[in-house]
Phi, psi and omega in degrees: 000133166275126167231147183260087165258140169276111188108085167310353177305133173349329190272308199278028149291313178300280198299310166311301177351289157327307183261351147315293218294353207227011189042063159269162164279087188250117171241139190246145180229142179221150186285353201254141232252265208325074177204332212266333154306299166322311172314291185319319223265326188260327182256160150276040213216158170297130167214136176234150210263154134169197168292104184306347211247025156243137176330313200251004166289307187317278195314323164306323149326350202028083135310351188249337160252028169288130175287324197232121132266147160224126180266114194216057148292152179291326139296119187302353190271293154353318199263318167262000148315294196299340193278303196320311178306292176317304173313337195267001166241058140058042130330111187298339193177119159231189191236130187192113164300108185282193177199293185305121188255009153295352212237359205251347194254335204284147182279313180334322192258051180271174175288343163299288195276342179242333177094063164219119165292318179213155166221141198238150214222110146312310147217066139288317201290325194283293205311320205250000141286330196274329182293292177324304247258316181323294204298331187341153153295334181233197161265161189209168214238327194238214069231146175203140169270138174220173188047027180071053177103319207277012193202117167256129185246128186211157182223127217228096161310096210282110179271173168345300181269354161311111184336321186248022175287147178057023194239143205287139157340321196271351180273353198262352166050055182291302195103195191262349183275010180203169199196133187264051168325309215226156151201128174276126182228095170077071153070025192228104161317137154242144166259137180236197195251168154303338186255041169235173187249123174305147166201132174297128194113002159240200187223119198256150196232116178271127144265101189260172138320118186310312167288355178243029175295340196275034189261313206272351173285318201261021188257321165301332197054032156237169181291127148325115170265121171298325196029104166243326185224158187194127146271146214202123197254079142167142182253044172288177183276001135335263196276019131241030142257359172299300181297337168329290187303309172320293194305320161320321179282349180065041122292107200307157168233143163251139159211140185243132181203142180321317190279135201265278181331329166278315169320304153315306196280322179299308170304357176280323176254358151250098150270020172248324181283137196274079196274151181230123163267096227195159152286108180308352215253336177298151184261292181303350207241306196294292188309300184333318221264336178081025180324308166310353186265300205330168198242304207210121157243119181265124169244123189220096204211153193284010183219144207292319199309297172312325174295298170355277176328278180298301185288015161283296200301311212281332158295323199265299184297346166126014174284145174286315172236143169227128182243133168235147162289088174248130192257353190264073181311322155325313171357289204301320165326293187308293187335294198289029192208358150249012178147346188239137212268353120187180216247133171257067172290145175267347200273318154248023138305334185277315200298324184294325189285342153296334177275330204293318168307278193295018181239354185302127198094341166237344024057125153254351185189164191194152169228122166254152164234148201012084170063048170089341204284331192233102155254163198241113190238130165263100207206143160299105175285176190233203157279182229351066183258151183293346168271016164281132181083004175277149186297130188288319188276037152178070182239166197224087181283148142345143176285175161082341204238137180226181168228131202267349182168145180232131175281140178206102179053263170244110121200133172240134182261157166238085210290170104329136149274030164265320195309236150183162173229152173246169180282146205112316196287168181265137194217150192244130166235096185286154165189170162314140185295313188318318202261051165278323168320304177288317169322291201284015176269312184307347222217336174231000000 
């Protein structure tokens, strides 16, 4: 299929990336000349320089045989224009990232009148990842729910005094209700076996039962965290739909933010919420404020250095969990080894809810993990396929893929190689992005 993105930028690099690897036909069109060397040199892929949101930059773009648009420019005018277009050369399914959450309430902006098939709220999508990260029973770097709740997935930073450090897979004595799928080590997926070894400094990704998270507690060899209070350091749009979502839940809230004017229009839309108008960066302001008591501080304020900053101190000073907003993908790596239990990026938080999108209908759901390097895929197996009714240890699965859990009706497995899937069942799979493919030709 030819898909079209509008927008060079991280998310739509990240989603080319993504749909080369699966040999789609991707043309990127971006208006900065420079962007078009880079592109040649790192993708396989066509680019064309202009305004995504004019007719004949589309038509250069081959817009009359396109399957697909995603508009994902730093304008929200610009994104929905290019959709409003596409539809009018019968484009099968477009995309298009919003920003403006005035635009997002507007009725104008149905699929009858604007052509826009989905719309992705960026930071709606990070507010309501950073809310997962709140709820974890520890702390954990990653989280995701699957099968409608019933299969919890965490990605669990193994430190030094972690219980299971240096210890083969097979010692660990989890039980049967949870599974050591996947652990990344210096930038390598493993799936591993019984005999490899957990070592500290990697990141082991647990798929438990939903009623069995207190697993992940005892993998950590810490106590369960409650998340009752939360301080939230930047009054972006980010960090009050963050406190929103909190204040739904009767988790008390703070928020701290520099701006006095801002501050005034926030307290209007949190009247639950406690705003301090203040520098988050004080040290004396953080204590006053009680940092030590807190369960959870989120710093999602617009400049990465400062999410840095404060959520080091704020770690330092005694929050149990600290999540910083990093827009800066270099970052993230270093971040996660000094201290802050995790990184919130937005820009692939959008690409995964877009990739999430364009699999919709063969996909009930996807996750990417570390920076894309991992997905985590969710499907109905279906009938008469040759992989139903088989023993799981001997089917000849993909390298790198394994299967972390399977749903059957009200019952959830954490498989075996014994086990088998029928048709009906919800089946969770980690893998590589290249074999996302080979997975739905065995399985769909």
């Amino acid at each position: 299929m030819k898909v079209i993105i509008i927008g060079a930028g991280k998310v739509g690099i990240q989603i080319a990336q993504t749909l080369l690897s699966e040999n789609h036909d991707v043309i990127i069109v971006d208006k900065r000349e420079e962007i078009k060397q880079d592109l040649d040199s790192h993708l396989d892929i066509m680019t064309i320089i202009g305004n995504g949101a004019n007719v004949r930059v589309l038509e250069q773009a081959g817009i009359r045989n396109a399957g697909m648009l995603i508009a994902v420019t730093q304008s929200d005018e610009v994104n929905m224009i290019a959709c409003i277009t596409a539809k009018q050369f019968e484009v099968k399914k477009t995309i298009a990232r919003i920003r403006n959450s005035e635009y997002m309430y507007e009725d104008s902006l149905s699929k009858e009148k604007m052509g826009i098939d989905f719309i992705i709220n960026p930071e709606n999508s990070t507010a309501l990842e950073i809310i997962g990260l709140l709820k974890a029973p520890v702390n954990v770097c990653e989280t995701q729910d699957f099968a409608g709740g019933k299969v919890s997935l965490f990605g669990v930073k193994v430190d030094e005094d972690n219980l299971f450090a240096n210890k083969k897979i097979k010692d660990t004595n989890l039980g049967q209700h949870s599974l050591i799928a996947a652990l990344f080590r210096e930038d390598n997926l493993i799936i591993p076996n019984g005999e490899d070894e957990i070592y500290a400094g990697d990141i082991a990704y647990l798929i438990t039962k939903k009623e069995d998270v207190t697993s992940i507690g005892q993998f950590c060899g810490r106590k369960n965290i409650a998340t009752q209070n939360v301080i939230i350091l930047g009054g972006s749009n980010i960090g009050v739909q963050t406190a929103t979502l909190l204040n739904e839940t009767g988790i008390k809230t703070k928020l701290i933010e520099i701006d006095k004017e801002k501050c005034e229009k926030i307290s209007e839309l949190l009247p639950q919420t406690l705003i301090i108008n203040g520098d988050g960066t004080n040290i004396e302001l953080l204590r006053e404020e009680g940092i030590d008591q807190t369960d959870g501080f989120v710093s999602v304020t617009g400049f990465d250095e400062d999410n840095l900053l404060t959520a080091l101190l704020a770690k330092h000073l005694g929050a149990k969990k600290v999540i910083a907003k990093i827009s800066k993908t270099n970052y993230i790596p270093i971040l996660e080894n000094i201290g802050i239990d995790a990184v919130v990026n937005p820009q692939l938080i959008t690409a995964a809810a877009i990739l999430r999108l364009l699999k919709h209908g063969e996909l009930i759901d996807l996750a990417l993990l570390q920076e894309g390097e991992i997905e985590v895929v969710e499907f109905i197996a279906q009938k008469n396929r040759e992989t139903n009714n088989k023993p799981l240890k001997t089917l000849n699965l993909p390298d790198n893929t394994i299967i972390g859990a399977i749903v059957r009706d009200k019952e959830t497995i954490i498989p075996h190689g014994e086990d088998v899937i029928i048709s009906g069942d919800k089946v969770i799979i980690f893998t590589k992005p290249a074999e996302t493919r080979k997975i739905e030709h065995l399985f769909l």
